Coordinates of C-alpha atoms in Angstrom, one line a residue:
X1 CA 24.4 9.5 -64.7
X2 CA 20.7 10.1 -64.8
X3 CA 18.7 13.1 -63.6
X4 CA 17.6 11.4 -60.4
X5 CA 21.2 10.8 -59.3
X6 CA 22.2 14.5 -59.6
X7 CA 19.0 15.7 -57.9
X8 CA 19.6 13.2 -55.1
X9 CA 23.1 14.7 -54.6
X10 CA 21.4 18.1 -54.3
X11 CA 19.1 16.7 -51.7
X12 CA 22.0 15.4 -49.7
X13 CA 24.4 18.4 -49.8
X14 CA 25.3 21.8 -51.2
X15 CA 27.2 21.5 -54.5
X16 CA 29.9 24.0 -55.5
X17 CA 30.3 24.9 -59.1
X18 CA 33.5 26.2 -60.6
X19 CA 34.2 29.9 -61.3
X20 CA 34.9 31.9 -64.5
X21 CA 36.6 30.4 -67.5
X22 CA 36.9 33.6 -69.6
X23 CA 38.5 35.5 -66.7
X24 CA 41.1 32.8 -66.2
X25 CA 41.9 32.6 -70.0
X26 CA 42.3 36.4 -70.0
X27 CA 44.6 36.1 -67.0
X28 CA 46.6 33.6 -69.0
X29 CA 47.2 36.1 -71.7
X30 CA 44.3 35.2 -74.0
X31 CA 42.7 38.5 -75.0
X32 CA 39.0 39.2 -75.4
X33 CA 39.2 39.5 -79.2
X34 CA 40.1 35.8 -79.3
X35 CA 37.5 33.0 -79.7
X36 CA 37.8 31.3 -76.3
X37 CA 35.7 28.3 -77.4
X38 CA 38.2 27.6 -80.3
X39 CA 40.9 26.9 -77.7
X40 CA 39.3 23.5 -77.1
X41 CA 40.8 22.6 -80.4
X42 CA 43.9 24.9 -80.8
X43 CA 45.2 25.1 -77.2
X44 CA 43.5 22.3 -75.2
X45 CA 46.3 22.4 -72.6
X46 CA 45.4 25.8 -71.3
X47 CA 41.7 24.8 -71.0
X48 CA 42.7 21.7 -69.1
X49 CA 45.0 23.7 -66.8
X50 CA 42.1 25.9 -65.8
X51 CA 39.8 22.9 -65.3
X52 CA 42.4 21.2 -63.1
X53 CA 42.8 24.4 -61.0
X54 CA 39.1 24.2 -60.1
X55 CA 39.5 20.5 -59.4
X56 CA 42.2 21.4 -57.0
X57 CA 40.0 24.0 -55.4
X58 CA 37.6 21.1 -54.7
X59 CA 34.6 22.2 -56.8
X60 CA 31.9 19.6 -57.4
X61 CA 30.8 20.7 -60.9
X62 CA 33.0 21.7 -63.8
X63 CA 31.6 23.7 -66.7
X64 CA 32.8 23.1 -70.2
X65 CA 34.5 25.9 -72.2
X66 CA 31.6 26.2 -74.6
X67 CA 29.7 29.2 -73.4
X68 CA 29.7 30.8 -76.9
X69 CA 30.1 27.7 -79.0
X70 CA 27.0 28.2 -81.2
X71 CA 27.1 28.8 -85.0
X72 CA 26.1 32.4 -84.6
X73 CA 28.9 33.3 -82.2
X74 CA 31.5 31.2 -84.0
X75 CA 30.7 32.7 -87.4
X76 CA 32.7 36.0 -87.0
X77 CA 35.7 33.8 -86.4
X78 CA 35.0 31.6 -89.4
X79 CA 34.3 28.6 -87.2
X80 CA 30.5 28.1 -87.8
X81 CA 31.2 24.7 -89.3
X82 CA 33.0 23.4 -86.2
X83 CA 30.1 23.7 -83.7
X84 CA 29.9 19.9 -83.0
X85 CA 33.7 19.4 -82.9
X86 CA 34.3 22.4 -80.5
X87 CA 31.5 21.3 -78.1
X88 CA 32.4 17.7 -78.1
X89 CA 36.1 18.4 -77.4
X90 CA 35.1 21.0 -74.7
X91 CA 33.1 18.3 -72.9
X92 CA 35.9 15.7 -73.3
X93 CA 38.5 18.1 -71.7
X94 CA 36.2 18.8 -68.7
X95 CA 35.5 15.1 -68.3
X96 CA 39.2 14.2 -68.3
X97 CA 39.8 16.8 -65.6
X98 CA 36.8 15.7 -63.6
X99 CA 37.4 12.0 -63.5
X100 CA 34.8 9.9 -61.8
X101 CA 34.3 12.2 -58.8
X102 CA 33.0 15.5 -60.3
X103 CA 30.0 16.4 -62.4
X104 CA 30.5 18.1 -65.8
X105 CA 28.0 20.6 -67.0
X106 CA 27.7 21.5 -70.6
X107 CA 27.8 25.3 -70.7
X108 CA 25.4 27.1 -73.1
X109 CA 25.1 30.9 -73.3
X110 CA 22.8 33.2 -75.2
X111 CA 23.1 33.7 -78.9
X112 CA 24.1 37.3 -78.6
X113 CA 21.4 38.5 -81.1
X114 CA 17.8 39.4 -80.6
X115 CA 15.2 36.6 -81.2
X116 CA 11.6 37.1 -82.2
X117 CA 9.6 39.1 -81.4
X118 CA 12.4 41.6 -80.8
X119 CA 14.7 40.2 -83.5
X120 CA 14.7 38.3 -86.8
X121 CA 15.5 34.8 -85.6
X122 CA 12.4 32.7 -85.5
X123 CA 11.7 30.2 -82.7
X124 CA 12.5 27.1 -84.8
X125 CA 15.7 28.7 -86.0
X126 CA 16.8 29.4 -82.4
X127 CA 16.0 25.8 -81.4
X128 CA 18.0 24.4 -84.3
X129 CA 21.0 26.5 -83.5
X130 CA 21.0 25.4 -79.8
X131 CA 20.4 21.8 -80.9
X132 CA 23.7 21.7 -82.8
X133 CA 25.5 22.7 -79.7
X134 CA 23.6 20.3 -77.5
X135 CA 24.4 17.4 -79.7
X136 CA 28.1 18.1 -79.5
X137 CA 28.0 18.3 -75.7
X138 CA 26.1 15.1 -75.5
X139 CA 28.7 13.4 -77.7
X140 CA 31.3 14.4 -75.2
X141 CA 29.3 12.7 -72.4
X142 CA 28.4 15.6 -70.1
X143 CA 26.4 14.9 -67.0
X144 CA 24.1 17.9 -67.1
X145 CA 23.4 21.2 -68.9
X146 CA 23.9 24.7 -67.5
X147 CA 22.2 27.5 -69.4
X148 CA 23.7 30.8 -68.1
X149 CA 23.8 34.6 -68.5
X150 CA 20.5 34.7 -70.3
X151 CA 18.7 38.1 -70.1
X152 CA 15.8 37.2 -72.4
X153 CA 13.5 34.7 -70.7
X154 CA 11.9 33.7 -74.0
X155 CA 15.3 32.8 -75.4
X156 CA 16.1 30.7 -72.3
X157 CA 12.8 28.9 -72.7
X158 CA 13.7 28.0 -76.3
X159 CA 17.1 26.7 -75.2
X160 CA 15.4 24.4 -72.6
X161 CA 13.0 23.2 -75.3
X162 CA 15.9 22.3 -77.5
X163 CA 17.5 20.2 -74.8
X164 CA 14.2 18.5 -73.9
X165 CA 13.7 17.5 -77.5
X166 CA 16.7 15.1 -77.3
X167 CA 17.8 14.7 -73.7
X168 CA 16.4 14.2 -70.2
X169 CA 19.7 15.1 -68.4
X170 CA 19.4 17.7 -65.6
X171 CA 19.1 21.3 -66.6
X172 CA 20.3 24.3 -64.6
X173 CA 18.7 27.5 -66.1
X174 CA 20.2 30.8 -64.9
X175 CA 19.2 34.3 -65.8
X176 CA 21.0 37.6 -65.2
X177 CA 19.3 40.3 -63.0
X178 CA 20.1 44.0 -62.5
X179 CA 20.6 45.7 -59.2
X180 CA 16.9 46.2 -58.9
X181 CA 16.3 42.5 -58.9
X182 CA 14.8 42.2 -62.3
X183 CA 15.9 41.0 -65.7
X184 CA 16.8 43.5 -68.4
X185 CA 13.3 43.4 -69.9
X186 CA 11.8 43.7 -66.5
X187 CA 10.8 40.1 -65.4
X188 CA 10.5 39.4 -61.7
X189 CA 12.3 36.4 -60.1
X190 CA 8.9 34.8 -59.3
X191 CA 7.9 34.9 -63.0
X192 CA 11.2 33.5 -64.1
X193 CA 10.9 30.6 -61.6
X194 CA 7.4 29.7 -62.7
X195 CA 8.2 29.9 -66.4
X196 CA 11.4 27.9 -66.3
X197 CA 10.0 25.1 -64.1
X198 CA 7.0 24.7 -66.4
X199 CA 9.4 24.5 -69.4
X200 CA 11.4 21.7 -68.0
X201 CA 14.3 23.2 -66.0
X202 CA 15.3 21.2 -62.9
X203 CA 17.3 23.9 -61.2
X204 CA 16.7 27.6 -61.6
X205 CA 19.0 30.4 -60.6
X206 CA 20.9 33.6 -61.3
X207 CA 24.5 34.3 -62.5
X208 CA 26.7 37.1 -63.7
X209 CA 25.7 40.8 -64.0
X210 CA 25.8 41.6 -60.3
X211 CA 27.9 40.7 -57.2
X212 CA 26.8 38.6 -54.2
X213 CA 25.1 41.4 -52.4
X214 CA 22.5 42.2 -55.0
X215 CA 22.1 38.5 -56.0
X216 CA 21.1 37.5 -52.5
X217 CA 17.8 39.3 -52.7
X218 CA 17.1 37.6 -56.1
X219 CA 17.8 34.2 -54.6
X220 CA 15.5 34.9 -51.6
X221 CA 12.7 35.8 -54.0
X222 CA 13.2 32.7 -56.1
X223 CA 12.9 30.6 -52.9
X224 CA 9.7 32.4 -52.0
X225 CA 8.4 31.6 -55.4
X226 CA 8.6 27.9 -54.7
X227 CA 11.9 26.8 -56.4
X228 CA 13.2 23.7 -54.7
X229 CA 16.6 23.7 -56.3
X230 CA 18.3 27.1 -56.8
X231 CA 21.8 28.0 -58.1
X232 CA 23.7 31.2 -57.5
X233 CA 26.8 32.2 -59.4
X234 CA 27.5 35.9 -58.9
X235 CA 30.3 38.0 -60.4
X236 CA 33.2 39.2 -58.4
X237 CA 31.6 42.6 -58.4
X238 CA 32.1 45.0 -61.2
X239 CA 35.5 45.1 -63.1
X240 CA 37.8 48.0 -62.9
X241 CA 40.5 48.9 -65.5
X242 CA 43.9 48.8 -63.9
X243 CA 47.0 49.4 -66.1
X244 CA 44.9 48.6 -69.2
X245 CA 43.5 45.3 -67.8
X246 CA 40.1 44.4 -66.5
X247 CA 40.4 43.4 -62.9
X248 CA 37.7 42.2 -60.5
X249 CA 38.2 43.5 -57.0
X250 CA 35.8 41.3 -54.9
X251 CA 37.9 39.0 -52.6
X252 CA 37.5 35.3 -52.1
X253 CA 36.7 35.9 -48.4
X254 CA 33.8 38.2 -49.4
X255 CA 32.4 35.5 -51.7
X256 CA 32.8 32.9 -49.0
X257 CA 30.9 34.9 -46.5
X258 CA 28.0 35.5 -49.0
X259 CA 28.0 31.8 -49.9
X260 CA 26.7 31.1 -46.5
X261 CA 24.0 33.8 -46.8
X262 CA 23.0 32.4 -50.3
X263 CA 22.7 28.9 -48.8
X264 CA 20.6 30.2 -46.0
X265 CA 18.4 32.0 -48.6
X266 CA 17.8 28.6 -50.4
X267 CA 20.6 28.1 -52.8
X268 CA 21.7 24.4 -53.3
X269 CA 24.4 25.2 -55.9
X270 CA 27.0 27.9 -55.3
X271 CA 29.7 29.0 -57.7
X272 CA 31.1 32.1 -59.4
X273 CA 30.9 33.9 -62.7
X274 CA 33.0 36.7 -64.2
X275 CA 36.0 37.6 -62.2
X276 CA 35.9 34.6 -59.9
X277 CA 39.0 32.3 -59.8
X278 CA 40.0 29.0 -58.2
X279 CA 40.9 31.0 -55.1
X280 CA 37.3 32.2 -54.9
X281 CA 36.0 28.7 -55.3
X282 CA 38.4 27.3 -52.7
X283 CA 37.2 29.9 -50.2
X284 CA 33.5 29.0 -51.0
X285 CA 34.2 25.3 -50.7
X286 CA 35.8 25.8 -47.3
X287 CA 32.8 27.8 -46.2
X288 CA 30.3 25.3 -47.5
X289 CA 32.1 22.3 -46.1
X290 CA 32.3 24.0 -42.7
X291 CA 28.5 24.5 -42.8
X292 CA 27.9 20.9 -43.8
X293 CA 31.1 18.9 -43.0
X294 CA 29.4 15.6 -43.6
X295 CA 26.3 14.4 -45.3
X296 CA 25.0 12.2 -42.6
X297 CA 24.2 13.4 -39.0
X298 CA 24.5 10.6 -36.5
X299 CA 21.3 10.0 -34.5
X300 CA 21.5 8.9 -30.9
X301 CA 19.1 6.0 -30.3
X302 CA 19.1 3.0 -28.1
X303 CA 16.9 -0.1 -28.5
X304 CA 14.1 -0.9 -26.0
X305 CA 15.9 -4.1 -24.9
X306 CA 18.9 -2.0 -23.8
X307 CA 16.9 0.5 -21.8
X308 CA 18.1 1.0 -18.3
X309 CA 15.9 2.4 -15.6
X310 CA 17.6 4.9 -13.3
X311 CA 16.5 7.7 -11.1
X312 CA 17.7 11.0 -12.7
X313 CA 18.8 13.8 -10.5
X314 CA 15.9 16.3 -10.0
X315 CA 16.6 19.6 -11.8
X316 CA 16.6 21.8 -8.7
X317 CA 19.3 19.5 -7.1
X318 CA 21.6 19.6 -10.1
X319 CA 23.4 22.8 -9.2
X320 CA 23.2 25.9 -7.1
X321 CA 22.3 27.8 -10.3
X322 CA 19.4 25.4 -11.0
X323 CA 18.1 25.9 -7.4
X324 CA 18.3 29.7 -7.5
X325 CA 16.3 29.9 -10.8
X326 CA 13.3 28.9 -8.8
X327 CA 13.3 31.9 -6.5
X328 CA 15.9 34.4 -7.6
X329 CA 16.6 36.6 -10.7
X330 CA 20.0 35.0 -11.5
X331 CA 22.9 36.9 -13.0
X332 CA 25.6 35.4 -15.2
X333 CA 28.5 37.1 -16.9
X334 CA 30.5 35.9 -19.9
X335 CA 34.3 35.6 -19.5
X336 CA 36.6 34.6 -22.3
X337 CA 39.4 32.1 -21.7
X338 CA 42.9 33.5 -22.1
X339 CA 44.8 33.0 -25.4
X340 CA 47.7 31.6 -23.4
X341 CA 48.2 29.6 -20.2
X342 CA 48.2 32.5 -17.7
X343 CA 44.7 32.8 -16.1
X344 CA 45.7 35.2 -13.3
X345 CA 44.1 38.3 -14.9
X346 CA 40.9 36.4 -15.8
X347 CA 40.6 35.1 -12.2
X348 CA 41.3 38.6 -10.8
X349 CA 38.5 40.0 -12.9
X350 CA 36.1 37.2 -11.9
X351 CA 36.8 37.9 -8.3
X352 CA 35.3 41.4 -8.8
X353 CA 32.2 39.8 -10.2
X354 CA 31.9 37.3 -7.4
X355 CA 32.2 40.1 -4.9
X356 CA 29.3 41.9 -6.6
X357 CA 27.1 38.8 -6.3
X358 CA 27.2 37.2 -9.7
X359 CA 25.7 33.7 -9.7
X360 CA 27.5 32.1 -12.6
X361 CA 30.4 32.6 -15.0
X362 CA 29.7 31.7 -18.7
X363 CA 32.8 30.5 -20.5
X364 CA 32.4 30.4 -24.4
X365 CA 33.9 27.5 -26.3
X366 CA 36.2 28.9 -29.0
X367 CA 34.0 32.0 -29.7
X368 CA 33.9 32.8 -33.4
X369 CA 36.1 29.7 -34.0
X370 CA 39.1 31.2 -32.3
X371 CA 41.7 29.2 -30.3
X372 CA 41.9 29.8 -26.6
X373 CA 42.5 27.9 -23.4
X374 CA 40.0 25.0 -23.0
X375 CA 36.9 26.3 -21.3
X376 CA 36.7 23.1 -19.3
X377 CA 40.2 23.9 -17.9
X378 CA 39.2 27.5 -17.0
X379 CA 36.0 26.3 -15.4
X380 CA 38.0 24.0 -13.2
X381 CA 40.4 26.9 -12.2
X382 CA 37.5 29.2 -11.4
X383 CA 35.5 26.8 -9.3
X384 CA 38.6 25.6 -7.4
X385 CA 39.7 29.2 -6.7
X386 CA 36.4 31.2 -6.2
X387 CA 33.0 30.6 -4.6
X388 CA 31.0 30.7 -7.9
X389 CA 29.7 28.2 -10.4
X390 CA 30.4 28.2 -14.1
X391 CA 28.3 27.5 -17.2
X392 CA 30.5 25.5 -19.5
X393 CA 29.8 26.2 -23.2
X394 CA 30.3 23.0 -25.1
X395 CA 30.3 23.0 -28.9
X396 CA 29.8 20.1 -31.3
X397 CA 32.5 21.4 -33.6
X398 CA 35.9 19.8 -33.4
X399 CA 34.8 16.7 -31.4
X400 CA 33.4 13.3 -32.5
X401 CA 30.9 11.4 -30.4
X402 CA 33.6 9.4 -28.6
X403 CA 35.5 12.5 -27.6
X404 CA 32.3 14.2 -26.4
X405 CA 31.4 11.3 -24.1
X406 CA 34.9 11.4 -22.6
X407 CA 34.8 15.1 -22.1
X408 CA 31.3 15.1 -20.5
X409 CA 32.0 12.2 -18.2
X410 CA 35.3 13.7 -17.1
X411 CA 34.0 17.2 -16.6
X412 CA 31.2 16.0 -14.5
X413 CA 33.5 13.8 -12.4
X414 CA 35.7 17.0 -11.8
X415 CA 32.6 18.7 -10.3
X416 CA 31.2 20.8 -13.1
X417 CA 27.4 20.9 -13.2
X418 CA 26.1 23.5 -15.7
X419 CA 26.5 23.1 -19.4
X420 CA 25.3 25.0 -22.5
X421 CA 24.9 22.8 -25.6
X422 CA 25.9 24.5 -28.8
X423 CA 26.5 23.6 -32.4
X424 CA 29.5 26.0 -32.7
X425 CA 30.8 28.4 -35.3
X426 CA 32.4 26.9 -38.4
X427 CA 36.2 27.5 -38.6
X428 CA 35.7 29.7 -41.6
X429 CA 34.3 32.4 -39.3
X430 CA 37.5 32.5 -37.2
X431 CA 41.2 32.8 -37.2
X432 CA 41.9 29.4 -38.8
X433 CA 39.8 29.1 -42.0
X434 CA 41.6 26.0 -43.3
X435 CA 41.0 24.0 -40.1
X436 CA 38.7 21.0 -40.5
X437 CA 35.3 21.1 -38.9
X438 CA 33.9 18.0 -37.2
X439 CA 30.1 18.0 -36.6
X440 CA 28.9 14.4 -35.7
X441 CA 25.8 16.0 -34.2
X442 CA 24.3 19.4 -33.7
X443 CA 23.1 21.1 -30.6
X444 CA 19.8 19.2 -30.7
X445 CA 21.7 15.9 -30.8
X446 CA 24.1 17.1 -28.1
X447 CA 21.2 18.0 -25.8
X448 CA 19.8 14.5 -26.3
X449 CA 23.2 12.9 -25.8
X450 CA 23.7 14.7 -22.4
X451 CA 20.2 13.7 -21.3
X452 CA 21.1 10.1 -22.1
X453 CA 24.1 10.5 -19.7
X454 CA 21.7 12.0 -17.2
X455 CA 19.7 8.8 -17.4
X456 CA 22.8 6.6 -17.0
X457 CA 23.1 5.6 -20.7
X458 CA 26.2 6.0 -22.9
X459 CA 26.5 6.5 -26.6
X460 CA 26.0 2.8 -27.2
X461 CA 23.0 2.5 -25.0
X462 CA 24.9 0.8 -22.2
X463 CA 24.9 1.6 -18.5
X464 CA 27.5 4.0 -17.1
X465 CA 26.5 3.2 -13.6
X466 CA 25.5 6.4 -11.6
X467 CA 23.9 8.9 -14.0
X468 CA 25.3 12.3 -14.5
X469 CA 23.4 15.3 -13.3
X470 CA 24.2 17.9 -15.9
X471 CA 22.0 21.1 -15.8
X472 CA 21.5 21.4 -19.5
X473 CA 21.0 24.8 -21.3
X474 CA 20.7 25.7 -24.9
X475 CA 20.9 28.9 -27.0
X476 CA 18.1 30.7 -28.9
X477 CA 18.1 33.8 -31.1
X478 CA 14.8 35.8 -30.9
X479 CA 16.1 38.0 -33.8
X480 CA 16.9 35.1 -36.2
X481 CA 16.3 35.9 -39.9
X482 CA 14.3 32.6 -40.3
X483 CA 12.3 32.8 -37.1
X484 CA 10.1 29.8 -37.9
X485 CA 13.2 27.6 -38.2
X486 CA 14.7 29.0 -35.0
X487 CA 11.5 28.2 -33.1
X488 CA 11.3 24.8 -34.6
X489 CA 14.9 24.0 -33.5
X490 CA 14.3 25.4 -30.1
X491 CA 11.2 23.2 -29.6
X492 CA 13.3 20.2 -30.6
X493 CA 16.0 21.2 -28.1
X494 CA 13.4 21.4 -25.3
X495 CA 11.9 18.1 -26.4
X496 CA 15.5 16.7 -26.2
X497 CA 15.8 17.8 -22.6
X498 CA 16.9 21.5 -22.5
X499 CA 16.3 22.9 -19.0
X500 CA 17.1 26.6 -19.5
X501 CA 17.6 28.9 -22.5
X502 CA 20.2 31.6 -23.0
X503 CA 19.4 34.2 -25.7
X504 CA 21.5 36.1 -28.2
X505 CA 22.0 39.8 -27.1
X506 CA 18.8 41.8 -27.0
X507 CA 18.4 45.5 -27.7
X508 CA 14.6 45.6 -28.2
X509 CA 12.3 43.9 -25.6
X510 CA 9.5 43.9 -28.3
X511 CA 11.6 41.4 -30.2
X512 CA 11.6 39.0 -27.2
X513 CA 7.9 39.5 -26.6
X514 CA 7.1 38.5 -30.2
X515 CA 9.3 35.5 -29.8
X516 CA 7.4 34.5 -26.7
X517 CA 4.1 34.9 -28.5
X518 CA 5.2 32.2 -30.9
X519 CA 6.3 29.9 -28.1
X520 CA 3.0 28.6 -26.7
X521 CA 3.1 26.5 -23.5
X522 CA 6.8 26.6 -23.1
X523 CA 7.8 26.8 -19.4
X524 CA 11.5 26.5 -19.7
X525 CA 13.2 29.5 -18.0
X526 CA 14.9 32.1 -20.2
X527 CA 18.2 33.9 -19.4
X528 CA 18.2 37.1 -21.5
X529 CA 21.4 38.1 -23.2
X530 CA 22.5 41.7 -22.6
X531 CA 25.5 43.3 -24.4
X532 CA 26.7 46.8 -23.4
X533 CA 27.6 48.8 -26.5
X534 CA 30.7 50.8 -26.2
X535 CA 30.9 52.5 -29.6
X536 CA 29.1 53.0 -32.9
X537 CA 31.6 50.7 -34.5
X538 CA 30.4 47.9 -32.4
X539 CA 26.9 48.5 -33.7
X540 CA 28.1 48.4 -37.3
X541 CA 29.8 45.1 -36.6
X542 CA 26.7 43.6 -35.0
X543 CA 24.3 44.8 -37.7
X544 CA 26.5 43.7 -40.6
X545 CA 28.4 40.8 -39.4
X546 CA 26.3 38.9 -36.8
X547 CA 23.2 37.2 -38.4
X548 CA 20.1 37.8 -36.4
X549 CA 21.4 40.5 -34.1
X550 CA 20.2 44.0 -34.9
X551 CA 20.5 47.2 -33.0
X552 CA 17.5 49.5 -33.5
X553 CA 18.0 52.7 -35.4
X554 CA 17.2 54.9 -32.4
X555 CA 20.0 53.4 -30.4
X556 CA 22.3 53.4 -33.4
X557 CA 21.7 57.1 -34.0
X558 CA 22.2 58.0 -30.3
X559 CA 25.5 56.1 -30.2
X560 CA 26.6 57.6 -33.5
X561 CA 26.0 61.1 -32.1
X562 CA 27.9 60.5 -28.9
X563 CA 30.6 63.2 -28.7
X564 CA 33.5 61.0 -27.6
X565 CA 34.3 57.4 -26.6
X566 CA 33.6 58.1 -22.9
X567 CA 30.1 59.4 -23.5
X568 CA 29.5 56.5 -25.9
X569 CA 30.5 54.0 -23.2
X570 CA 28.3 55.7 -20.6
X571 CA 25.4 55.7 -23.0
X572 CA 26.0 52.0 -23.8
X573 CA 25.9 51.2 -20.1
X574 CA 22.6 53.1 -19.6
X575 CA 21.1 51.2 -22.6
X576 CA 22.1 47.9 -21.2
X577 CA 20.8 48.8 -17.7
X578 CA 17.4 49.7 -19.2
X579 CA 17.3 46.4 -21.1
X580 CA 17.9 44.5 -17.9
X581 CA 15.0 46.4 -16.2
X582 CA 12.8 45.7 -19.2
X583 CA 13.4 41.9 -19.3
X584 CA 13.3 41.6 -15.5
X585 CA 9.6 42.3 -15.6
X586 CA 8.8 39.4 -18.0
X587 CA 7.5 36.3 -16.4
X588 CA 9.4 33.9 -18.6
X589 CA 12.8 35.6 -17.9
X590 CA 14.6 34.2 -14.9
X591 CA 17.8 36.0 -15.2
X592 CA 20.3 37.9 -17.4
X593 CA 23.4 36.8 -19.2
X594 CA 25.8 39.8 -19.5
X595 CA 28.3 39.8 -22.4
X596 CA 30.7 42.6 -21.6
X597 CA 33.0 44.0 -24.4
X598 CA 36.3 42.4 -25.1
X599 CA 38.2 45.6 -23.9
X600 CA 40.3 46.8 -21.0
X601 CA 38.0 47.5 -18.1
X602 CA 35.4 44.9 -19.1
X603 CA 34.9 43.7 -15.6
X604 CA 34.3 47.2 -14.3
X605 CA 31.8 47.8 -17.1
X606 CA 30.0 44.6 -16.1
X607 CA 29.7 45.7 -12.5
X608 CA 28.5 49.1 -13.5
X609 CA 25.8 47.7 -15.8
X610 CA 24.6 45.2 -13.1
X611 CA 24.5 47.9 -10.4
X612 CA 21.0 48.7 -11.7
X613 CA 19.9 45.4 -9.9
X614 CA 21.0 46.8 -6.6

């Protein structure tokens, strides 16, 4: 494999590296006073067993058991003359486990002694020592190098120079950073990135020393410094001594959650360092695969010769909701499908909302990747039982294109008119983390797909006869962490045919105004999301677990100081009412989308909040 092939793989997808080798050997009864690298020769079976565990966890990259296999580190064990043999055998063991499907990275760690100018080892000596190890790894036919856990930037530079003297294979160069986001000598991430790229590293990153929380900020700074390919391999937190053994307490689920955040920050390689196990890597893989379940996104196109001219349904004629948006401040309320088959309580609650004058009922599609009654079925039950329209949330997750076309044609034939096109939460976020995600297209592609149906064209570009008349909405998050990306995607949705926009819950009207300032010449109506807060615990969840949703400190403090749950609820209702009054005065906002809490009495809370409009 050449460098271009590996870097192309990074362009196409996120790659997952394996976890700790030393921790696993320790867990297998090999104590820390033993030379772990020597096991390549004396106990290869245990090394192979650990490699295979990471293969079974579906890692993309295996690291060789050669982190300390330099003459300086092997000398205390009397093994300094076996550098080549240990490294070659380490590479061979990893290659045997990896087969033809996985990449093998030759692992190289620091020498463990100071180099000039802080120590006695001269630059040429350091390069010679690393070269011995590099030659052994190359003889074992590795695919790339991974330099990790370096705290001295100068030493890492010398290691890269040693590789570049004899090999052009890809190089991952990783340093350790403290909780303040700097290396031990005080180097900033931006300086590390610049120096390593200039020296010849292909991928730069961070590993070891800190857990995912502190590493996230380092990765963000590396991305800001212009690094195209970034790797992140955090520890499983700091170890604790339990019954005389070192144990790492950070869970696989915690690492998987942070894997998503590290990817969003710019990482293209995700893995683990000290304390991480195959279970951590499996959790990370599930998280990463859910975010990018396949490398290629299908594009919906049809050739000019197959174009079919039809008269689409005018927007204001598509549904009662579409018509009302032209001359009324519309009100929509979110209602969850039941977990079972009995919809009587849901319908009774909606009847209260209809009596109050609500214009539409929003039905989420598997919110947070949970399994509930089909929203399409509930929408039918509602519209057949009560005089109110529904907005059918429809996610790309769990459906291929053929299934989507069948659903959309059938739902429209049954009389549904309003739809919200969403990408959907990956299964890892919900109750069924091992479920397989299907994302043939995202919300942009889905919007375009629905508009094709609205123009009488199916997935293959063929006529479906009479066009559908779906009133197509999309979601937007004015509080998104990457606001430029959010705006770019929203503009693509509008270009694809979005006719109205529902926002994430808003707690600060200024946030929405800033969002509008960046959306020039956009005339699509907004429906503002409003969420009544019922406790300080809800705020903690939103601020820490829901990306892009942030409750201002002033509101947080007021809710925290509420004397009891009843006063907290009353305060939450007043905050939601004020938010409605604030957005009602904005020209771009044509209605509100109320998301009541998932608690007993939620329909009464919804009516109480909406009473401010009376």
